[in-house]
Amino acid sequence: MRILRVAALAAGGLLLMGQVVPAQADGGSSYRWELTPTGTTAQFRGLAAVSKDVAWVGGSAGTVLRTVDGGKHWQNVSPPGAEALQFRDVEAFDARRAVALTIGNGEDSRVYRTADGGKTWSETFRNTDANAFYDCIAFNDDKHGLALSDPVDGKFRIAATADGGKSWKVQPTDGMPAALAGEFAFAASGTCLVAGHGRTAWFASGGGDRPRVFRTVDGGRRWTVSDSPMASGEAAGIFSLAFRNSLFGVAVGGDFLKPTEAVNAASVTYDGGRTWKLVPADKAPKGYRSGSHFVPWLPTTVVAVGPSGSDVSFDGGRSWKQFYDGSFDSVECAGHGIQAGCWASGAKGAVGRLVH
């Protein structure tokens, strides 16, 4: 199953770069992707938005890029010696400090950290358990973060940092509920694990007979879990979580082997992930979606992306409208006031900045 996941997640569509892609007629919005040429054909599933000007992307062939001018120029800041690895998640605190995760079985799962804009990198974590496979990382603040691995010995595994990613410690699993048969997380967009205020975090799963959402309020030591009404299966489940605050969140997903189909592929929560309400099919995204994020300047607006299109919800995920029919894998928004911005990334070097 792991081989299937890696192969399927390596596939993606083509975007025409260097132009503004208009909203589709049925989108009902003025949202646009302004596509920025990156000069590479890497697939970027790792994405970190800092502001409308600053963003980082990580992807295949060990590639990490950074922009500080809104995507006009991208600098290749790839860590040396990582060419055989796949970066699937990047968390950036500003234009200089970032933490990046590579995925894979055993020692292919690693964490790198830079404090000088990618001029130099330190490898700060290397998984030594052949049965572990790390999917996502997330930070509550610039010190405290978590990394999520698929189940080992029947339980999901968490590594934690309290020094901004300089060091990591694998956590005991006595506070982790048992995994279902076939259950795992998806390393599709860096949003299978998300962090909230304080020491709160959530992660989502698929692969089993039902998808689930796990929640911690103590930095990953103890977790509770809730069933989701969304679809699950060998290649299906929840791929992305997004939370506006400690209570209000959305989940999107589907089946990555059926990118244009969406069956029970979106849900919302109003109680911090304890319960989830399914979005009806006629109001949900029309295809599998791998990434989602709330738009900073609008309290109930969410953007979701996937290989068959991008959607926007103006009511907190209860209904969605497609505004683009091309491919992206990841989306992230960040910043405050006039510095706020949303970015998306995907196959064949595609990166876009949201304009409206």
mmCIF file of C-alpha atoms in Angstrom:
data_model
loop_
_atom_site.group_PDB
_atom_site.id
_atom_site.type_symbol
_atom_site.label_atom_id
_atom_site.label_comp_id
_atom_site.label_asym_id
_atom_site.label_seq_id
_atom_site.Cartn_x
_atom_site.Cartn_y
_atom_site.Cartn_z
ATOM 1 C CA MET A 1 0.000 0.000 0.000
ATOM 2 C CA ARG A 2 2.818 2.403 0.771
ATOM 3 C CA ILE A 3 4.245 1.909 -2.739
ATOM 4 C CA LEU A 4 0.832 2.669 -4.209
ATOM 5 C CA ARG A 5 0.579 5.856 -2.177
ATOM 6 C CA VAL A 6 3.981 7.192 -3.194
ATOM 7 C CA ALA A 7 3.482 6.387 -6.868
ATOM 8 C CA ALA A 8 0.002 7.863 -7.026
ATOM 9 C CA LEU A 9 0.966 11.006 -5.154
ATOM 10 C CA ALA A 10 3.805 11.602 -7.589
ATOM 11 C CA ALA A 11 1.355 12.076 -10.441
ATOM 12 C CA GLY A 12 0.021 15.521 -11.307
ATOM 13 C CA GLY A 13 -1.237 17.839 -13.999
ATOM 14 C CA LEU A 14 0.292 20.669 -16.013
ATOM 15 C CA LEU A 15 -0.229 24.384 -15.437
ATOM 16 C CA LEU A 16 0.741 27.134 -17.843
ATOM 17 C CA MET A 17 3.075 29.365 -15.871
ATOM 18 C CA GLY A 18 3.667 33.091 -16.054
ATOM 19 C CA GLN A 19 0.051 34.131 -16.578
ATOM 20 C CA VAL A 20 -3.084 34.960 -14.648
ATOM 21 C CA VAL A 21 -5.576 32.111 -14.813
ATOM 22 C CA PRO A 22 -9.127 33.490 -14.823
ATOM 23 C CA ALA A 23 -11.970 32.272 -12.685
ATOM 24 C CA GLN A 24 -14.332 29.864 -14.373
ATOM 25 C CA ALA A 25 -17.808 30.983 -15.317
ATOM 26 C CA ASP A 26 -19.451 28.850 -12.631
ATOM 27 C CA GLY A 27 -17.093 30.005 -9.896
ATOM 28 C CA GLY A 28 -19.260 32.829 -8.592
ATOM 29 C CA SER A 29 -16.177 34.726 -7.439
ATOM 30 C CA SER A 30 -13.440 37.038 -8.655
ATOM 31 C CA TYR A 31 -10.669 34.798 -7.396
ATOM 32 C CA ARG A 32 -7.671 34.174 -9.670
ATOM 33 C CA TRP A 33 -4.362 32.311 -9.542
ATOM 34 C CA GLU A 34 -1.442 34.448 -10.669
ATOM 35 C CA LEU A 35 1.037 31.791 -11.780
ATOM 36 C CA THR A 36 4.726 32.496 -11.218
ATOM 37 C CA PRO A 37 7.505 30.743 -13.201
ATOM 38 C CA THR A 38 9.828 28.792 -10.926
ATOM 39 C CA GLY A 39 12.293 27.520 -13.515
ATOM 40 C CA THR A 40 11.905 23.886 -12.476
ATOM 41 C CA THR A 41 9.703 20.887 -13.231
ATOM 42 C CA ALA A 42 9.651 19.568 -9.657
ATOM 43 C CA GLN A 43 6.326 18.679 -8.101
ATOM 44 C CA PHE A 44 5.774 20.937 -5.093
ATOM 45 C CA ARG A 45 3.583 19.395 -2.386
ATOM 46 C CA GLY A 46 5.467 21.180 0.387
ATOM 47 C CA LEU A 47 4.391 24.816 0.752
ATOM 48 C CA ALA A 48 4.890 27.503 3.383
ATOM 49 C CA ALA A 49 3.264 30.911 3.012
ATOM 50 C CA VAL A 50 4.743 33.725 5.108
ATOM 51 C CA SER A 51 3.098 36.735 3.462
ATOM 52 C CA LYS A 52 2.019 37.968 0.041
ATOM 53 C CA ASP A 53 5.696 38.419 -0.802
ATOM 54 C CA VAL A 54 7.454 35.558 0.987
ATOM 55 C CA ALA A 55 6.854 31.846 0.384
ATOM 56 C CA TRP A 56 8.783 28.578 0.357
ATOM 57 C CA VAL A 57 8.064 25.407 -1.625
ATOM 58 C CA GLY A 58 9.510 21.904 -1.335
ATOM 59 C CA GLY A 59 9.165 19.020 -3.715
ATOM 60 C CA SER A 60 10.593 16.164 -5.707
ATOM 61 C CA ALA A 61 14.299 15.646 -6.431
ATOM 62 C CA GLY A 62 15.174 17.308 -3.122
ATOM 63 C CA THR A 63 14.071 20.722 -4.399
ATOM 64 C CA VAL A 64 13.394 23.693 -2.117
ATOM 65 C CA LEU A 65 12.751 27.196 -3.497
ATOM 66 C CA ARG A 66 12.141 30.556 -1.830
ATOM 67 C CA THR A 67 10.715 33.878 -3.027
ATOM 68 C CA VAL A 68 10.823 37.218 -1.217
ATOM 69 C CA ASP A 69 9.276 39.360 -3.968
ATOM 70 C CA GLY A 70 5.855 37.829 -4.505
ATOM 71 C CA GLY A 71 7.025 35.167 -6.924
ATOM 72 C CA LYS A 72 8.809 37.417 -9.421
ATOM 73 C CA HIS A 73 11.987 35.514 -8.670
ATOM 74 C CA TRP A 74 12.544 32.124 -7.066
ATOM 75 C CA GLN A 75 15.842 31.176 -5.464
ATOM 76 C CA ASN A 76 16.927 27.535 -5.398
ATOM 77 C CA VAL A 77 17.879 26.877 -1.764
ATOM 78 C CA SER A 78 17.789 23.070 -1.876
ATOM 79 C CA PRO A 79 19.720 21.295 0.902
ATOM 80 C CA PRO A 80 22.886 19.651 -0.460
ATOM 81 C CA GLY A 81 22.788 15.865 -0.662
ATOM 82 C CA ALA A 82 18.983 15.609 -0.652
ATOM 83 C CA GLU A 83 18.552 15.109 -4.396
ATOM 84 C CA ALA A 84 17.126 11.584 -3.991
ATOM 85 C CA LEU A 85 14.519 12.691 -1.439
ATOM 86 C CA GLN A 86 11.003 14.117 -1.689
ATOM 87 C CA PHE A 87 10.147 17.208 0.338
ATOM 88 C CA ARG A 88 6.446 17.011 1.199
ATOM 89 C CA ASP A 89 6.084 19.679 3.896
ATOM 90 C CA VAL A 90 7.720 23.028 4.622
ATOM 91 C CA GLU A 91 7.002 25.199 7.667
ATOM 92 C CA ALA A 92 8.478 28.710 7.527
ATOM 93 C CA PHE A 93 8.538 31.312 10.288
ATOM 94 C CA ASP A 94 9.846 34.149 8.108
ATOM 95 C CA ALA A 95 12.092 34.764 5.106
ATOM 96 C CA ARG A 96 15.116 33.238 6.838
ATOM 97 C CA ARG A 97 13.880 30.432 9.112
ATOM 98 C CA ALA A 98 12.224 27.280 7.780
ATOM 99 C CA VAL A 99 11.856 23.581 8.588
ATOM 100 C CA ALA A 100 11.359 21.027 5.814
ATOM 101 C CA LEU A 101 10.273 17.369 5.903
ATOM 102 C CA THR A 102 11.208 14.608 3.462
ATOM 103 C CA ILE A 103 9.026 11.505 3.330
ATOM 104 C CA GLY A 104 9.591 7.803 2.886
ATOM 105 C CA ASN A 105 10.166 4.573 4.735
ATOM 106 C CA GLY A 106 12.944 4.462 7.292
ATOM 107 C CA GLU A 107 15.770 6.951 6.836
ATOM 108 C CA ASP A 108 14.085 8.689 3.902
ATOM 109 C CA SER A 109 11.954 10.494 6.503
ATOM 110 C CA ARG A 110 14.102 13.424 7.620
ATOM 111 C CA VAL A 111 13.790 16.991 8.886
ATOM 112 C CA TYR A 112 16.034 19.834 7.737
ATOM 113 C CA ARG A 113 16.273 23.326 9.235
ATOM 114 C CA THR A 114 17.684 26.638 7.999
ATOM 115 C CA ALA A 115 18.092 29.971 9.778
ATOM 116 C CA ASP A 116 19.742 31.920 6.956
ATOM 117 C CA GLY A 117 17.237 31.781 4.108
ATOM 118 C CA GLY A 118 18.412 28.411 2.842
ATOM 119 C CA LYS A 119 22.092 29.268 2.413
ATOM 120 C CA THR A 120 22.879 26.455 4.853
ATOM 121 C CA TRP A 121 20.784 23.604 6.251
ATOM 122 C CA SER A 122 21.123 21.266 9.209
ATOM 123 C CA GLU A 123 19.623 17.804 9.255
ATOM 124 C CA THR A 124 17.939 17.775 12.666
ATOM 125 C CA PHE A 125 16.010 14.497 12.527
ATOM 126 C CA ARG A 126 16.424 11.201 10.694
ATOM 127 C CA ASN A 127 13.963 8.392 11.245
ATOM 128 C CA THR A 128 15.741 5.148 12.085
ATOM 129 C CA ASP A 129 12.684 2.898 12.368
ATOM 130 C CA ALA A 130 12.125 0.998 9.122
ATOM 131 C CA ASN A 131 8.407 0.751 9.932
ATOM 132 C CA ALA A 132 7.868 4.510 10.359
ATOM 133 C CA PHE A 133 6.901 6.878 7.557
ATOM 134 C CA TYR A 134 6.550 10.579 8.404
ATOM 135 C CA ASP A 135 3.862 12.496 6.500
ATOM 136 C CA CYS A 136 3.489 16.041 7.855
ATOM 137 C CA ILE A 137 4.858 18.602 10.289
ATOM 138 C CA ALA A 138 3.138 21.551 11.975
ATOM 139 C CA PHE A 139 4.115 24.280 14.443
ATOM 140 C CA ASN A 140 2.042 26.014 17.112
ATOM 141 C CA ASP A 141 4.628 28.803 17.280
ATOM 142 C CA ASP A 142 8.268 29.302 16.338
ATOM 143 C CA LYS A 143 9.388 26.861 19.042
ATOM 144 C CA HIS A 144 6.842 24.071 19.424
ATOM 145 C CA GLY A 145 6.116 21.661 16.589
ATOM 146 C CA LEU A 146 5.047 18.097 15.816
ATOM 147 C CA ALA A 147 5.824 15.560 13.096
ATOM 148 C CA LEU A 148 3.387 12.762 12.273
ATOM 149 C CA SER A 149 4.275 9.211 11.232
ATOM 150 C CA ASP A 150 1.955 6.487 10.018
ATOM 151 C CA PRO A 151 1.205 3.771 12.588
ATOM 152 C CA VAL A 152 4.056 1.731 14.033
ATOM 153 C CA ASP A 153 3.062 -1.278 16.137
ATOM 154 C CA GLY A 154 -0.589 -0.300 15.795
ATOM 155 C CA LYS A 155 -0.399 3.394 16.718
ATOM 156 C CA PHE A 156 0.380 6.646 14.942
ATOM 157 C CA ARG A 157 3.723 8.050 16.030
ATOM 158 C CA ILE A 158 4.571 11.653 16.954
ATOM 159 C CA ALA A 159 7.949 13.397 17.131
ATOM 160 C CA ALA A 160 8.043 16.755 18.924
ATOM 161 C CA THR A 161 10.332 19.771 19.047
ATOM 162 C CA ALA A 162 10.462 22.596 21.601
ATOM 163 C CA ASP A 163 13.334 24.549 20.043
ATOM 164 C CA GLY A 164 12.067 25.461 16.595
ATOM 165 C CA GLY A 165 13.094 22.211 14.940
ATOM 166 C CA LYS A 166 16.701 22.131 16.148
ATOM 167 C CA SER A 167 16.031 18.812 17.883
ATOM 168 C CA TRP A 168 13.207 16.252 17.891
ATOM 169 C CA LYS A 169 12.075 13.593 20.332
ATOM 170 C CA VAL A 170 9.804 10.685 19.465
ATOM 171 C CA GLN A 171 6.917 10.687 21.934
ATOM 172 C CA PRO A 172 5.555 7.717 23.915
ATOM 173 C CA THR A 173 2.421 6.242 22.360
ATOM 174 C CA ASP A 174 0.521 5.401 25.538
ATOM 175 C CA GLY A 175 -1.665 8.474 24.966
ATOM 176 C CA MET A 176 -2.387 7.615 21.323
ATOM 177 C CA PRO A 177 -5.555 5.667 20.411
ATOM 178 C CA ALA A 178 -5.039 2.432 18.489
ATOM 179 C CA ALA A 179 -5.039 2.690 14.698
ATOM 180 C CA LEU A 180 -7.618 0.938 12.562
ATOM 181 C CA ALA A 181 -6.634 -1.821 10.176
ATOM 182 C CA GLY A 182 -5.115 -0.189 7.090
ATOM 183 C CA GLU A 183 -5.254 3.318 8.561
ATOM 184 C CA PHE A 184 -2.616 5.917 7.644
ATOM 185 C CA ALA A 185 -2.182 9.626 6.873
ATOM 186 C CA PHE A 186 -1.649 11.214 3.457
ATOM 187 C CA ALA A 187 1.599 13.028 2.616
ATOM 188 C CA ALA A 188 -0.208 15.004 -0.072
ATOM 189 C CA SER A 189 -0.005 18.666 0.905
ATOM 190 C CA GLY A 190 1.503 19.072 4.358
ATOM 191 C CA THR A 191 -1.955 19.552 5.885
ATOM 192 C CA CYS A 192 -2.751 16.072 7.189
ATOM 193 C CA LEU A 193 -1.421 17.550 10.482
ATOM 194 C CA VAL A 194 -2.265 21.126 11.519
ATOM 195 C CA ALA A 195 -1.549 23.106 14.683
ATOM 196 C CA GLY A 196 -3.706 25.621 16.545
ATOM 197 C CA HIS A 197 -3.290 28.019 19.426
ATOM 198 C CA GLY A 198 -1.481 26.907 22.548
ATOM 199 C CA ARG A 199 -0.573 23.238 22.307
ATOM 200 C CA THR A 200 -3.573 22.155 20.215
ATOM 201 C CA ALA A 201 -3.135 20.106 17.040
ATOM 202 C CA TRP A 202 -5.172 17.822 14.805
ATOM 203 C CA PHE A 203 -4.340 15.130 12.271
ATOM 204 C CA ALA A 204 -6.528 13.212 9.837
ATOM 205 C CA SER A 205 -6.460 9.717 8.390
ATOM 206 C CA GLY A 206 -7.774 7.441 5.689
ATOM 207 C CA GLY A 207 -7.137 3.979 4.335
ATOM 208 C CA GLY A 208 -9.286 2.175 6.889
ATOM 209 C CA ASP A 209 -12.995 1.471 6.957
ATOM 210 C CA ARG A 210 -13.619 5.103 7.963
ATOM 211 C CA PRO A 211 -11.545 8.289 8.131
ATOM 212 C CA ARG A 212 -10.841 9.806 11.527
ATOM 213 C CA VAL A 213 -9.609 13.037 13.094
ATOM 214 C CA PHE A 214 -7.244 13.001 16.086
ATOM 215 C CA ARG A 215 -6.895 15.947 18.481
ATOM 216 C CA THR A 216 -4.399 16.917 21.182
ATOM 217 C CA VAL A 217 -4.424 19.878 23.567
ATOM 218 C CA ASP A 218 -1.144 19.113 25.355
ATOM 219 C CA GLY A 219 1.407 19.192 22.565
ATOM 220 C CA GLY A 220 1.001 15.628 21.372
ATOM 221 C CA ARG A 221 1.251 13.597 24.575
ATOM 222 C CA ARG A 222 -2.422 12.572 24.692
ATOM 223 C CA TRP A 223 -4.897 12.335 21.814
ATOM 224 C CA THR A 224 -8.630 11.846 21.388
ATOM 225 C CA VAL A 225 -10.132 10.582 18.138
ATOM 226 C CA SER A 226 -13.436 11.072 16.311
ATOM 227 C CA ASP A 227 -14.971 9.274 13.374
ATOM 228 C CA SER A 228 -15.708 11.232 10.209
ATOM 229 C CA PRO A 229 -18.695 10.816 7.862
ATOM 230 C CA MET A 230 -16.397 11.228 4.842
ATOM 231 C CA ALA A 231 -15.505 8.344 2.545
ATOM 232 C CA SER A 232 -12.477 6.143 3.170
ATOM 233 C CA GLY A 233 -10.738 3.300 1.412
ATOM 234 C CA GLU A 234 -7.429 2.007 0.123
ATOM 235 C CA ALA A 235 -6.620 5.361 -1.527
ATOM 236 C CA ALA A 236 -9.276 7.549 0.096
ATOM 237 C CA GLY A 237 -9.936 9.521 3.241
ATOM 238 C CA ILE A 238 -9.242 12.963 4.673
ATOM 239 C CA PHE A 239 -6.249 14.561 2.973
ATOM 240 C CA SER A 240 -6.371 18.038 4.468
ATOM 241 C CA LEU A 241 -7.570 19.860 7.570
ATOM 242 C CA ALA A 242 -7.945 23.610 8.046
ATOM 243 C CA PHE A 243 -8.989 25.374 11.252
ATOM 244 C CA ARG A 244 -9.942 29.018 11.666
ATOM 245 C CA ASN A 245 -9.771 28.731 15.473
ATOM 246 C CA SER A 246 -9.995 26.081 18.178
ATOM 247 C CA LEU A 247 -13.578 25.154 17.235
ATOM 248 C CA PHE A 248 -14.246 25.980 13.580
ATOM 249 C CA GLY A 249 -12.653 23.718 10.956
ATOM 250 C CA VAL A 250 -13.032 21.955 7.609
ATOM 251 C CA ALA A 251 -11.810 18.670 6.159
ATOM 252 C CA VAL A 252 -11.440 17.795 2.474
ATOM 253 C CA GLY A 253 -10.313 14.685 0.654
ATOM 254 C CA GLY A 254 -11.608 11.978 -1.615
ATOM 255 C CA ASP A 255 -9.831 9.243 -3.570
ATOM 256 C CA PHE A 256 -6.521 10.239 -5.194
ATOM 257 C CA LEU A 257 -6.926 7.475 -7.792
ATOM 258 C CA LYS A 258 -10.216 9.126 -8.895
ATOM 259 C CA PRO A 259 -9.303 12.827 -9.018
ATOM 260 C CA THR A 260 -12.457 14.010 -10.806
ATOM 261 C CA GLU A 261 -14.820 12.185 -8.477
ATOM 262 C CA ALA A 262 -15.869 13.339 -5.017
ATOM 263 C CA VAL A 263 -18.005 11.091 -2.848
ATOM 264 C CA ASN A 264 -18.473 12.301 0.722
ATOM 265 C CA ALA A 265 -15.311 14.367 0.272
ATOM 266 C CA ALA A 266 -15.834 17.389 2.565
ATOM 267 C CA SER A 267 -17.055 18.042 6.099
ATOM 268 C CA VAL A 268 -17.130 20.774 8.741
ATOM 269 C CA THR A 269 -16.786 20.934 12.516
ATOM 270 C CA TYR A 270 -17.922 23.541 15.014
ATOM 271 C CA ASP A 271 -16.638 21.869 18.179
ATOM 272 C CA GLY A 272 -12.937 21.507 17.566
ATOM 273 C CA GLY A 273 -13.133 18.244 15.655
ATOM 274 C CA ARG A 274 -15.173 16.260 18.163
ATOM 275 C CA THR A 275 -18.007 15.901 15.636
ATOM 276 C CA TRP A 276 -18.131 16.429 11.876
ATOM 277 C CA LYS A 277 -21.008 17.269 9.538
ATOM 278 C CA LEU A 278 -20.863 16.022 5.957
ATOM 279 C CA VAL A 279 -21.153 18.581 3.148
ATOM 280 C CA PRO A 280 -23.892 17.459 0.710
ATOM 281 C CA ALA A 281 -22.679 16.301 -2.696
ATOM 282 C CA ASP A 282 -24.354 19.193 -4.535
ATOM 283 C CA LYS A 283 -22.461 21.713 -2.386
ATOM 284 C CA ALA A 284 -19.109 19.939 -2.081
ATOM 285 C CA PRO A 285 -16.068 20.263 -4.357
ATOM 286 C CA LYS A 286 -16.569 18.249 -7.539
ATOM 287 C CA GLY A 287 -13.337 16.275 -7.263
ATOM 288 C CA TYR A 288 -10.697 14.959 -4.908
ATOM 289 C CA ARG A 289 -9.039 17.805 -2.996
ATOM 290 C CA SER A 290 -5.626 17.470 -1.335
ATOM 291 C CA GLY A 291 -5.124 20.879 0.316
ATOM 292 C CA SER A 292 -7.164 23.555 2.089
ATOM 293 C CA HIS A 293 -6.658 26.749 4.061
ATOM 294 C CA PHE A 294 -8.653 29.643 5.497
ATOM 295 C CA VAL A 295 -8.127 33.041 3.861
ATOM 296 C CA PRO A 296 -6.696 35.416 6.516
ATOM 297 C CA TRP A 297 -8.644 38.537 5.615
ATOM 298 C CA LEU A 298 -12.094 36.875 5.448
ATOM 299 C CA PRO A 299 -13.235 34.935 8.537
ATOM 300 C CA THR A 300 -15.406 32.324 6.792
ATOM 301 C CA THR A 301 -13.606 31.991 3.447
ATOM 302 C CA VAL A 302 -11.715 28.762 2.671
ATOM 303 C CA VAL A 303 -9.794 27.715 -0.436
ATOM 304 C CA ALA A 304 -9.287 24.070 -1.448
ATOM 305 C CA VAL A 305 -7.119 22.676 -4.249
ATOM 306 C CA GLY A 306 -6.576 19.381 -6.022
ATOM 307 C CA PRO A 307 -5.499 17.935 -9.355
ATOM 308 C CA SER A 308 -8.869 18.656 -10.983
ATOM 309 C CA GLY A 309 -9.496 22.161 -9.706
ATOM 310 C CA SER A 310 -9.574 24.860 -7.043
ATOM 311 C CA ASP A 311 -12.643 25.816 -5.021
ATOM 312 C CA VAL A 312 -13.640 28.597 -2.675
ATOM 313 C CA SER A 313 -16.168 28.528 0.150
ATOM 314 C CA PHE A 314 -17.530 31.767 1.577
ATOM 315 C CA ASP A 315 -19.513 30.100 4.360
ATOM 316 C CA GLY A 316 -16.871 28.169 6.235
ATOM 317 C CA GLY A 317 -16.916 25.055 4.070
ATOM 318 C CA ARG A 318 -20.658 24.408 3.991
ATOM 319 C CA SER A 319 -20.805 25.051 0.234
ATOM 320 C CA TRP A 320 -18.099 25.333 -2.432
ATOM 321 C CA LYS A 321 -17.708 26.905 -5.881
ATOM 322 C CA GLN A 322 -14.989 25.959 -8.323
ATOM 323 C CA PHE A 323 -12.996 28.892 -9.729
ATOM 324 C CA TYR A 324 -10.204 27.041 -11.546
ATOM 325 C CA ASP A 325 -10.086 23.676 -13.318
ATOM 326 C CA GLY A 326 -6.310 23.152 -13.409
ATOM 327 C CA SER A 327 -4.055 21.267 -11.028
ATOM 328 C CA PHE A 328 -2.588 22.245 -7.667
ATOM 329 C CA ASP A 329 -1.637 20.011 -4.740
ATOM 330 C CA SER A 330 -1.156 22.422 -1.821
ATOM 331 C CA VAL A 331 -2.498 25.772 -0.652
ATOM 332 C CA GLU A 332 -1.538 27.953 2.298
ATOM 333 C CA CYS A 333 -2.367 31.478 3.437
ATOM 334 C CA ALA A 334 -0.500 33.714 5.899
ATOM 335 C CA GLY A 335 0.261 37.274 6.894
ATOM 336 C CA HIS A 336 -1.708 40.197 8.299
ATOM 337 C CA GLY A 337 -3.393 43.205 6.760
ATOM 338 C CA ILE A 338 -1.964 44.296 3.437
ATOM 339 C CA GLN A 339 0.814 41.711 3.815
ATOM 340 C CA ALA A 340 -1.581 38.752 3.860
ATOM 341 C CA GLY A 341 -1.514 36.351 0.935
ATOM 342 C CA CYS A 342 -2.422 32.874 -0.273
ATOM 343 C CA TRP A 343 -0.198 30.585 -2.326
ATOM 344 C CA ALA A 344 -0.697 27.266 -4.121
ATOM 345 C CA SER A 345 1.810 24.763 -5.517
ATOM 346 C CA GLY A 346 1.754 21.606 -7.570
ATOM 347 C CA ALA A 347 3.116 19.592 -10.452
ATOM 348 C CA LYS A 348 5.721 20.615 -13.050
ATOM 349 C CA GLY A 349 7.014 23.514 -10.984
ATOM 350 C CA ALA A 350 3.662 25.231 -10.704
ATOM 351 C CA VAL A 351 3.247 27.905 -8.027
ATOM 352 C CA GLY A 352 0.445 30.451 -7.905
ATOM 353 C CA ARG A 353 -0.480 33.465 -5.804
ATOM 354 C CA LEU A 354 -4.149 34.181 -5.141
ATOM 355 C CA VAL A 355 -5.523 37.495 -6.382
ATOM 356 C CA HIS A 356 -9.107 38.736 -6.337
#
